[in-house]
């Protein structure tokens, strides 16, 4: 068990990251076949918390806003609205400037090669951040060698190699080591293992679990692989078309999903059991256009349980037991849906 972090301002009960009303709309430029002026609602009012020491998994179809949410949190993209609180302080405020926040929150991207500078060796890549922060060259290189060893790379053999001389798994380990070089508290992993083959993926996942315990880290884990999410995540947040559809403990989400979209996602998980063959597609059609999302519940055009309220009233996240919440009229006894608990 890791010792309490001296940087902890709010105590163990305070969420490390709190996101409230996060919004990002992208404007569409005029082109040969378009008039312009249309708005893509990539992230449209997202609220969630990540407790200290937990792993929150974020899942959903491509285009649902997972990666955009991560980039908004890191301020790679500037949000249009919303508040991001880190350990009780608003990111970008006088109390917690952006540079100070980024020393405590780091991100690992999906493309391990594009994430690295091709002109820097593995050792120099990891030492770069600490040197910028004022650590001496010798100390930064010593720290980089130690981190290479901790992520399972032999510094003697690989410290002087460039990204093109490393395998995909080795490059991602270098990215993880670089993220750890500034001693962060939060690690955002955006499809960090999805580009790796399965044997290497398993090794990197085990590494992430070990590092989490060793360094007392908190993870925000974005993935399309539901099996992986179930394996390593404490809680799961399901996103659909820029909104949160459901959030709760991982076992609660996987065993008793309360949103039809979550049920469809889980039904699409591959199974090795020959008796659990998929005879019918769990979900048909493509997600609606984020430029002009449907009124009411954004999932209702594809939902088999859709009723009159679904096309008129946007559902709020409703408690369905403990910390499990679902944005579905089926979960709200007062929604007027004929199949809700009150019907």
mmCIF file of C-alpha atoms in Angstrom:
data_model
loop_
_atom_site.group_PDB
_atom_site.id
_atom_site.type_symbol
_atom_site.label_atom_id
_atom_site.label_comp_id
_atom_site.label_asym_id
_atom_site.label_seq_id
_atom_site.Cartn_x
_atom_site.Cartn_y
_atom_site.Cartn_z
ATOM 1 C CA UNK A 1 0.000 0.000 0.000
ATOM 2 C CA UNK A 2 1.479 3.369 -1.044
ATOM 3 C CA UNK A 3 2.038 6.112 1.534
ATOM 4 C CA UNK A 4 -0.257 9.161 1.538
ATOM 5 C CA UNK A 5 0.777 11.707 -1.086
ATOM 6 C CA UNK A 6 2.116 14.895 0.571
ATOM 7 C CA UNK A 7 0.492 16.904 -2.247
ATOM 8 C CA UNK A 8 -2.966 15.695 -1.191
ATOM 9 C CA UNK A 9 -4.891 18.823 -0.213
ATOM 10 C CA UNK A 10 -8.406 17.489 0.275
ATOM 11 C CA UNK A 11 -7.887 14.189 2.052
ATOM 12 C CA UNK A 12 -8.657 10.660 0.818
ATOM 13 C CA UNK A 13 -12.389 11.342 0.470
ATOM 14 C CA UNK A 14 -11.962 14.193 -2.014
ATOM 15 C CA UNK A 15 -12.124 13.286 -5.738
ATOM 16 C CA UNK A 16 -8.805 13.803 -7.452
ATOM 17 C CA UNK A 17 -10.528 14.981 -10.642
ATOM 18 C CA UNK A 18 -13.997 16.523 -10.913
ATOM 19 C CA UNK A 19 -15.475 17.563 -14.245
ATOM 20 C CA UNK A 20 -18.645 19.662 -14.363
ATOM 21 C CA UNK A 21 -20.591 20.771 -17.429
ATOM 22 C CA UNK A 22 -17.730 20.142 -19.872
ATOM 23 C CA UNK A 23 -18.632 21.364 -23.364
ATOM 24 C CA UNK A 24 -16.742 21.475 -26.653
ATOM 25 C CA UNK A 25 -18.392 22.371 -29.948
ATOM 26 C CA UNK A 26 -16.404 22.520 -33.165
ATOM 27 C CA UNK A 27 -17.438 24.937 -35.894
ATOM 28 C CA UNK A 28 -17.550 23.679 -39.469
ATOM 29 C CA UNK A 29 -15.871 25.831 -42.080
ATOM 30 C CA UNK A 30 -17.555 26.616 -45.383
ATOM 31 C CA UNK A 31 -16.454 24.385 -48.251
ATOM 32 C CA UNK A 32 -17.291 23.507 -51.832
ATOM 33 C CA UNK A 33 -20.319 21.437 -50.815
ATOM 34 C CA UNK A 34 -21.115 23.009 -47.437
ATOM 35 C CA UNK A 35 -22.237 26.447 -46.364
ATOM 36 C CA UNK A 36 -20.404 26.331 -43.047
ATOM 37 C CA UNK A 37 -21.651 27.528 -39.734
ATOM 38 C CA UNK A 38 -22.715 24.048 -38.543
ATOM 39 C CA UNK A 39 -21.669 23.020 -35.033
ATOM 40 C CA UNK A 40 -20.284 19.584 -34.154
ATOM 41 C CA UNK A 41 -21.297 18.838 -30.552
ATOM 42 C CA UNK A 42 -18.315 16.676 -29.664
ATOM 43 C CA UNK A 43 -18.700 16.967 -25.879
ATOM 44 C CA UNK A 44 -22.001 18.370 -24.734
ATOM 45 C CA UNK A 45 -22.278 18.712 -20.975
ATOM 46 C CA UNK A 46 -20.239 15.977 -19.293
ATOM 47 C CA UNK A 47 -20.019 15.518 -15.505
ATOM 48 C CA UNK A 48 -17.952 12.921 -13.660
ATOM 49 C CA UNK A 49 -15.511 12.375 -10.799
ATOM 50 C CA UNK A 50 -12.425 10.207 -10.405
ATOM 51 C CA UNK A 51 -11.620 9.238 -6.831
ATOM 52 C CA UNK A 52 -8.057 9.132 -5.606
ATOM 53 C CA UNK A 53 -6.421 5.808 -6.329
ATOM 54 C CA UNK A 54 -9.174 4.431 -8.570
ATOM 55 C CA UNK A 55 -9.255 3.555 -12.256
ATOM 56 C CA UNK A 56 -12.169 5.006 -14.215
ATOM 57 C CA UNK A 57 -12.807 3.359 -17.561
ATOM 58 C CA UNK A 58 -14.451 5.390 -20.326
ATOM 59 C CA UNK A 59 -16.076 3.419 -23.149
ATOM 60 C CA UNK A 60 -18.300 4.032 -26.146
ATOM 61 C CA UNK A 61 -18.352 3.912 -29.926
ATOM 62 C CA UNK A 62 -15.880 5.897 -31.996
ATOM 63 C CA UNK A 63 -16.956 9.534 -32.095
ATOM 64 C CA UNK A 64 -18.720 9.486 -28.732
ATOM 65 C CA UNK A 65 -16.329 12.060 -27.235
ATOM 66 C CA UNK A 66 -13.951 9.894 -25.159
ATOM 67 C CA UNK A 67 -10.660 11.205 -26.539
ATOM 68 C CA UNK A 68 -11.951 14.760 -26.859
ATOM 69 C CA UNK A 69 -12.850 14.676 -23.169
ATOM 70 C CA UNK A 70 -9.294 13.593 -22.326
ATOM 71 C CA UNK A 71 -7.792 16.382 -24.424
ATOM 72 C CA UNK A 72 -10.091 18.934 -22.844
ATOM 73 C CA UNK A 73 -8.992 17.855 -19.372
ATOM 74 C CA UNK A 74 -5.325 18.256 -20.341
ATOM 75 C CA UNK A 75 -6.143 21.554 -22.092
ATOM 76 C CA UNK A 76 -4.688 20.307 -25.369
ATOM 77 C CA UNK A 77 -8.036 21.631 -26.594
ATOM 78 C CA UNK A 78 -9.645 24.575 -24.830
ATOM 79 C CA UNK A 79 -13.184 23.814 -23.578
ATOM 80 C CA UNK A 80 -16.085 26.093 -24.487
ATOM 81 C CA UNK A 81 -17.651 25.740 -21.041
ATOM 82 C CA UNK A 82 -17.366 23.768 -17.846
ATOM 83 C CA UNK A 83 -15.105 23.456 -14.837
ATOM 84 C CA UNK A 84 -12.241 21.028 -14.253
ATOM 85 C CA UNK A 85 -11.215 20.651 -10.606
ATOM 86 C CA UNK A 86 -8.044 18.842 -9.579
ATOM 87 C CA UNK A 87 -7.942 17.949 -5.896
ATOM 88 C CA UNK A 88 -10.441 20.722 -5.169
ATOM 89 C CA UNK A 89 -8.692 23.485 -7.165
ATOM 90 C CA UNK A 90 -9.884 24.708 -10.559
ATOM 91 C CA UNK A 91 -7.409 24.016 -13.341
ATOM 92 C CA UNK A 92 -6.103 27.262 -14.818
ATOM 93 C CA UNK A 93 -6.915 29.324 -11.735
ATOM 94 C CA UNK A 94 -4.440 31.326 -9.658
ATOM 95 C CA UNK A 95 -4.327 28.440 -7.159
ATOM 96 C CA UNK A 96 -3.552 25.799 -9.808
ATOM 97 C CA UNK A 97 -2.024 27.067 -13.031
ATOM 98 C CA UNK A 98 -1.923 24.948 -16.155
ATOM 99 C CA UNK A 99 1.804 24.202 -15.818
ATOM 100 C CA UNK A 100 1.370 23.087 -12.204
ATOM 101 C CA UNK A 101 -1.586 20.886 -13.187
ATOM 102 C CA UNK A 102 0.337 19.221 -16.002
ATOM 103 C CA UNK A 103 3.119 18.295 -13.611
ATOM 104 C CA UNK A 104 0.533 16.258 -11.708
ATOM 105 C CA UNK A 105 -1.446 14.911 -14.679
ATOM 106 C CA UNK A 106 0.111 13.203 -17.678
ATOM 107 C CA UNK A 107 -1.289 11.486 -20.756
ATOM 108 C CA UNK A 108 -0.277 8.389 -22.747
ATOM 109 C CA UNK A 109 -1.587 8.296 -26.315
ATOM 110 C CA UNK A 110 -2.551 5.420 -28.602
ATOM 111 C CA UNK A 111 0.098 5.945 -31.290
ATOM 112 C CA UNK A 112 3.338 5.114 -29.531
ATOM 113 C CA UNK A 113 5.511 6.190 -32.475
ATOM 114 C CA UNK A 114 3.855 9.542 -33.199
ATOM 115 C CA UNK A 115 4.020 10.369 -29.480
ATOM 116 C CA UNK A 116 7.830 10.294 -29.476
ATOM 117 C CA UNK A 117 10.376 12.703 -30.928
ATOM 118 C CA UNK A 118 12.263 10.675 -33.577
ATOM 119 C CA UNK A 119 15.441 12.676 -32.864
ATOM 120 C CA UNK A 120 15.595 11.791 -29.174
ATOM 121 C CA UNK A 121 16.792 8.496 -27.724
ATOM 122 C CA UNK A 122 14.685 6.647 -25.185
ATOM 123 C CA UNK A 123 16.836 8.008 -22.341
ATOM 124 C CA UNK A 124 16.720 11.603 -23.574
ATOM 125 C CA UNK A 125 12.969 11.383 -24.109
ATOM 126 C CA UNK A 126 12.368 10.477 -20.472
ATOM 127 C CA UNK A 127 14.938 12.939 -19.121
ATOM 128 C CA UNK A 128 13.631 15.865 -21.174
ATOM 129 C CA UNK A 129 10.719 16.826 -18.887
ATOM 130 C CA UNK A 130 12.693 16.799 -15.616
ATOM 131 C CA UNK A 131 15.474 18.820 -17.241
ATOM 132 C CA UNK A 132 12.973 21.443 -18.385
ATOM 133 C CA UNK A 133 11.725 21.578 -14.787
ATOM 134 C CA UNK A 134 15.240 22.392 -13.558
ATOM 135 C CA UNK A 135 16.729 19.008 -12.683
ATOM 136 C CA UNK A 136 20.412 18.694 -13.525
ATOM 137 C CA UNK A 137 21.427 16.697 -16.600
ATOM 138 C CA UNK A 138 23.173 13.928 -14.654
ATOM 139 C CA UNK A 139 20.300 13.525 -12.178
ATOM 140 C CA UNK A 140 17.709 13.568 -14.984
ATOM 141 C CA UNK A 141 19.541 10.842 -16.894
ATOM 142 C CA UNK A 142 19.904 8.738 -13.744
ATOM 143 C CA UNK A 143 16.189 9.088 -13.093
ATOM 144 C CA UNK A 144 15.444 8.152 -16.709
ATOM 145 C CA UNK A 145 17.562 5.004 -16.409
ATOM 146 C CA UNK A 146 15.693 4.026 -13.247
ATOM 147 C CA UNK A 147 12.323 4.575 -14.936
ATOM 148 C CA UNK A 148 13.368 2.503 -17.952
ATOM 149 C CA UNK A 149 14.195 -0.319 -15.569
ATOM 150 C CA UNK A 150 10.865 0.093 -13.754
ATOM 151 C CA UNK A 151 8.863 -0.210 -16.991
ATOM 152 C CA UNK A 152 10.728 -3.363 -18.004
ATOM 153 C CA UNK A 153 13.348 -2.034 -20.415
ATOM 154 C CA UNK A 154 17.040 -2.769 -19.960
ATOM 155 C CA UNK A 155 18.747 0.670 -19.895
ATOM 156 C CA UNK A 156 22.103 -0.800 -20.924
ATOM 157 C CA UNK A 157 20.687 -2.207 -24.183
ATOM 158 C CA UNK A 158 17.928 0.246 -25.070
ATOM 159 C CA UNK A 159 18.595 3.663 -23.474
ATOM 160 C CA UNK A 160 20.486 4.909 -26.516
ATOM 161 C CA UNK A 161 18.025 3.652 -29.128
ATOM 162 C CA UNK A 162 15.753 5.886 -31.166
ATOM 163 C CA UNK A 163 11.998 5.268 -31.559
ATOM 164 C CA UNK A 164 12.357 3.526 -34.927
ATOM 165 C CA UNK A 165 14.756 1.038 -33.325
ATOM 166 C CA UNK A 166 12.186 -0.039 -30.715
ATOM 167 C CA UNK A 167 9.157 -2.314 -31.000
ATOM 168 C CA UNK A 168 5.640 -0.989 -30.452
ATOM 169 C CA UNK A 169 5.505 -2.395 -26.935
ATOM 170 C CA UNK A 170 8.915 -0.929 -26.066
ATOM 171 C CA UNK A 171 7.898 2.477 -27.407
ATOM 172 C CA UNK A 172 4.746 2.462 -25.302
ATOM 173 C CA UNK A 173 6.800 1.556 -22.240
ATOM 174 C CA UNK A 174 9.018 4.562 -22.983
ATOM 175 C CA UNK A 175 5.895 6.725 -23.217
ATOM 176 C CA UNK A 176 4.735 5.437 -19.839
ATOM 177 C CA UNK A 177 8.168 6.093 -18.327
ATOM 178 C CA UNK A 178 8.157 9.614 -19.743
ATOM 179 C CA UNK A 179 4.716 10.214 -18.229
ATOM 180 C CA UNK A 180 6.026 9.075 -14.836
ATOM 181 C CA UNK A 181 9.140 11.263 -14.982
ATOM 182 C CA UNK A 182 7.400 14.253 -13.377
ATOM 183 C CA UNK A 183 5.842 12.144 -10.594
ATOM 184 C CA UNK A 184 2.206 12.680 -11.650
ATOM 185 C CA UNK A 185 -0.815 11.751 -9.596
ATOM 186 C CA UNK A 186 -3.213 11.239 -12.536
ATOM 187 C CA UNK A 187 -2.446 9.267 -15.689
ATOM 188 C CA UNK A 188 -4.833 9.542 -18.651
ATOM 189 C CA UNK A 189 -4.452 6.474 -20.864
ATOM 190 C CA UNK A 190 -6.103 7.061 -24.237
ATOM 191 C CA UNK A 191 -6.290 3.662 -25.968
ATOM 192 C CA UNK A 192 -2.768 3.112 -24.649
ATOM 193 C CA UNK A 193 -2.725 -0.638 -25.328
ATOM 194 C CA UNK A 194 -5.119 -0.997 -28.261
ATOM 195 C CA UNK A 195 -2.389 -0.855 -30.938
ATOM 196 C CA UNK A 196 -0.383 -3.682 -29.339
ATOM 197 C CA UNK A 197 -0.690 -7.377 -30.057
ATOM 198 C CA UNK A 198 -2.417 -9.374 -27.349
ATOM 199 C CA UNK A 199 0.641 -10.860 -25.662
ATOM 200 C CA UNK A 200 2.345 -7.467 -25.400
ATOM 201 C CA UNK A 201 -0.943 -5.845 -24.368
ATOM 202 C CA UNK A 202 -1.229 -8.234 -21.425
ATOM 203 C CA UNK A 203 2.322 -7.404 -20.342
ATOM 204 C CA UNK A 204 1.704 -3.649 -20.505
ATOM 205 C CA UNK A 205 -1.588 -3.981 -18.604
ATOM 206 C CA UNK A 206 0.164 -5.901 -15.833
ATOM 207 C CA UNK A 207 2.845 -3.205 -15.820
ATOM 208 C CA UNK A 208 0.207 -0.477 -15.453
ATOM 209 C CA UNK A 209 -1.373 -2.302 -12.515
ATOM 210 C CA UNK A 210 2.013 -2.659 -10.805
ATOM 211 C CA UNK A 211 2.919 0.990 -11.398
ATOM 212 C CA UNK A 212 -0.437 2.122 -10.044
ATOM 213 C CA UNK A 213 0.286 0.454 -6.720
ATOM 214 C CA UNK A 214 3.956 1.436 -6.662
ATOM 215 C CA UNK A 215 3.442 5.133 -7.384
ATOM 216 C CA UNK A 216 -0.032 5.596 -5.877
ATOM 217 C CA UNK A 217 -1.505 6.613 -9.232
ATOM 218 C CA UNK A 218 -5.045 7.368 -10.354
ATOM 219 C CA UNK A 219 -6.002 6.256 -13.881
ATOM 220 C CA UNK A 220 -8.473 7.502 -16.450
ATOM 221 C CA UNK A 221 -8.516 4.578 -18.875
ATOM 222 C CA UNK A 222 -10.104 5.115 -22.301
ATOM 223 C CA UNK A 223 -10.666 1.963 -24.326
ATOM 224 C CA UNK A 224 -12.959 0.218 -26.761
ATOM 225 C CA UNK A 225 -11.953 -3.194 -25.375
ATOM 226 C CA UNK A 226 -14.607 -4.019 -22.794
ATOM 227 C CA UNK A 227 -12.789 -7.140 -21.584
ATOM 228 C CA UNK A 228 -9.762 -5.019 -20.690
ATOM 229 C CA UNK A 229 -11.951 -2.401 -19.021
ATOM 230 C CA UNK A 230 -13.618 -5.037 -16.866
ATOM 231 C CA UNK A 231 -10.221 -6.429 -15.887
ATOM 232 C CA UNK A 232 -8.530 -3.263 -14.625
ATOM 233 C CA UNK A 233 -11.212 -0.622 -13.942
ATOM 234 C CA UNK A 234 -12.944 0.099 -10.643
ATOM 235 C CA UNK A 235 -15.718 2.183 -12.236
ATOM 236 C CA UNK A 236 -16.956 2.598 -15.811
ATOM 237 C CA UNK A 237 -18.468 5.569 -17.626
ATOM 238 C CA UNK A 238 -20.332 4.928 -20.874
ATOM 239 C CA UNK A 239 -20.504 7.811 -23.365
ATOM 240 C CA UNK A 240 -22.791 8.231 -26.345
ATOM 241 C CA UNK A 241 -22.733 11.147 -28.789
ATOM 242 C CA UNK A 242 -21.010 13.570 -26.452
ATOM 243 C CA UNK A 243 -22.995 12.710 -23.313
ATOM 244 C CA UNK A 244 -22.717 10.341 -20.371
ATOM 245 C CA UNK A 245 -25.163 7.469 -20.803
ATOM 246 C CA UNK A 246 -24.318 5.470 -17.683
ATOM 247 C CA UNK A 247 -21.748 5.424 -14.900
ATOM 248 C CA UNK A 248 -21.165 3.078 -11.985
ATOM 249 C CA UNK A 249 -18.992 0.392 -10.433
ATOM 250 C CA UNK A 250 -17.489 -1.901 -13.051
ATOM 251 C CA UNK A 251 -19.215 -5.046 -11.805
ATOM 252 C CA UNK A 252 -22.545 -3.224 -11.565
ATOM 253 C CA UNK A 253 -22.231 -1.960 -15.131
ATOM 254 C CA UNK A 254 -21.241 -5.349 -16.541
ATOM 255 C CA UNK A 255 -23.688 -7.445 -14.508
ATOM 256 C CA UNK A 256 -26.753 -5.163 -14.390
ATOM 257 C CA UNK A 257 -26.549 -2.464 -17.084
ATOM 258 C CA UNK A 258 -29.453 -0.012 -16.896
ATOM 259 C CA UNK A 259 -29.108 1.814 -20.210
ATOM 260 C CA UNK A 260 -30.097 0.107 -23.499
ATOM 261 C CA UNK A 261 -26.942 1.408 -25.161
ATOM 262 C CA UNK A 262 -24.758 -0.171 -22.472
ATOM 263 C CA UNK A 263 -26.660 -3.431 -22.913
ATOM 264 C CA UNK A 264 -25.953 -3.322 -26.650
ATOM 265 C CA UNK A 265 -22.255 -2.651 -26.073
ATOM 266 C CA UNK A 266 -21.960 -5.580 -23.678
ATOM 267 C CA UNK A 267 -23.859 -7.848 -26.056
ATOM 268 C CA UNK A 268 -21.251 -7.097 -28.722
ATOM 269 C CA UNK A 269 -18.393 -8.470 -26.588
ATOM 270 C CA UNK A 270 -16.815 -11.545 -28.239
ATOM 271 C CA UNK A 271 -17.231 -14.789 -26.336
ATOM 272 C CA UNK A 272 -15.250 -18.032 -26.471
ATOM 273 C CA UNK A 273 -18.343 -19.986 -25.415
ATOM 274 C CA UNK A 274 -19.878 -21.763 -28.450
ATOM 275 C CA UNK A 275 -23.251 -21.755 -26.690
ATOM 276 C CA UNK A 276 -23.271 -17.943 -26.595
ATOM 277 C CA UNK A 277 -23.313 -17.265 -30.309
ATOM 278 C CA UNK A 278 -24.525 -13.890 -31.498
ATOM 279 C CA UNK A 279 -27.495 -14.630 -33.745
ATOM 280 C CA UNK A 280 -28.636 -11.041 -34.145
ATOM 281 C CA UNK A 281 -26.780 -7.736 -34.185
ATOM 282 C CA UNK A 282 -27.211 -6.138 -30.736
ATOM 283 C CA UNK A 283 -27.307 -2.664 -32.264
ATOM 284 C CA UNK A 284 -28.090 -1.507 -35.790
ATOM 285 C CA UNK A 285 -27.451 1.716 -37.625
ATOM 286 C CA UNK A 286 -24.823 4.392 -37.166
ATOM 287 C CA UNK A 287 -24.802 7.045 -34.453
ATOM 288 C CA UNK A 288 -26.736 10.175 -35.450
ATOM 289 C CA UNK A 289 -24.889 13.138 -36.886
ATOM 290 C CA UNK A 290 -23.325 15.135 -34.007
ATOM 291 C CA UNK A 291 -23.986 18.304 -36.035
ATOM 292 C CA UNK A 292 -27.733 17.766 -35.632
ATOM 293 C CA UNK A 293 -28.332 15.329 -32.763
ATOM 294 C CA UNK A 294 -31.873 14.061 -32.283
ATOM 295 C CA UNK A 295 -34.072 15.745 -29.670
ATOM 296 C CA UNK A 296 -34.724 14.110 -26.330
ATOM 297 C CA UNK A 297 -32.578 11.067 -25.675
ATOM 298 C CA UNK A 298 -29.852 10.940 -28.297
ATOM 299 C CA UNK A 299 -30.015 7.156 -28.403
ATOM 300 C CA UNK A 300 -33.750 6.884 -29.049
ATOM 301 C CA UNK A 301 -33.542 6.468 -32.894
ATOM 302 C CA UNK A 302 -31.577 3.209 -32.342
ATOM 303 C CA UNK A 303 -33.263 2.054 -29.111
ATOM 304 C CA UNK A 304 -35.671 -0.879 -29.120
ATOM 305 C CA UNK A 305 -37.337 0.400 -25.944
ATOM 306 C CA UNK A 306 -37.936 3.937 -27.253
ATOM 307 C CA UNK A 307 -41.295 5.491 -26.367
ATOM 308 C CA UNK A 308 -42.938 8.907 -26.684
ATOM 309 C CA UNK A 309 -40.991 10.650 -23.863
ATOM 310 C CA UNK A 310 -37.669 9.525 -25.359
ATOM 311 C CA UNK A 311 -38.028 11.708 -28.447
ATOM 312 C CA UNK A 312 -39.151 14.796 -26.496
ATOM 313 C CA UNK A 313 -37.382 14.904 -23.134
ATOM 314 C CA UNK A 314 -33.663 14.579 -22.574
ATOM 315 C CA UNK A 315 -33.084 12.165 -19.659
ATOM 316 C CA UNK A 316 -30.871 13.216 -16.762
ATOM 317 C CA UNK A 317 -28.511 10.850 -14.981
ATOM 318 C CA UNK A 318 -30.806 9.060 -12.543
ATOM 319 C CA UNK A 319 -29.638 6.996 -9.559
ATOM 320 C CA UNK A 320 -30.492 3.336 -10.024
ATOM 321 C CA UNK A 321 -28.758 1.974 -6.931
ATOM 322 C CA UNK A 322 -25.809 3.205 -4.908
ATOM 323 C CA UNK A 323 -23.417 5.170 -7.100
ATOM 324 C CA UNK A 324 -24.842 3.605 -10.272
ATOM 325 C CA UNK A 325 -26.577 6.178 -12.491
ATOM 326 C CA UNK A 326 -28.150 5.956 -15.950
ATOM 327 C CA UNK A 327 -29.433 8.646 -18.310
ATOM 328 C CA UNK A 328 -32.484 6.692 -19.419
ATOM 329 C CA UNK A 329 -36.222 7.186 -18.963
ATOM 330 C CA UNK A 330 -36.502 3.483 -18.162
ATOM 331 C CA UNK A 331 -34.496 4.164 -14.994
ATOM 332 C CA UNK A 332 -36.686 7.055 -13.861
ATOM 333 C CA UNK A 333 -40.053 6.068 -12.345
ATOM 334 C CA UNK A 334 -41.371 9.592 -12.958
ATOM 335 C CA UNK A 335 -40.393 9.767 -16.650
ATOM 336 C CA UNK A 336 -43.734 8.618 -18.051
ATOM 337 C CA UNK A 337 -42.117 5.808 -20.045
ATOM 338 C CA UNK A 338 -44.557 2.870 -20.222
ATOM 339 C CA UNK A 339 -41.804 0.414 -19.241
ATOM 340 C CA UNK A 340 -40.300 2.446 -16.388
ATOM 341 C CA UNK A 341 -40.389 1.218 -12.794
ATOM 342 C CA UNK A 342 -43.546 3.234 -12.066
ATOM 343 C CA UNK A 343 -45.479 1.905 -15.071
#
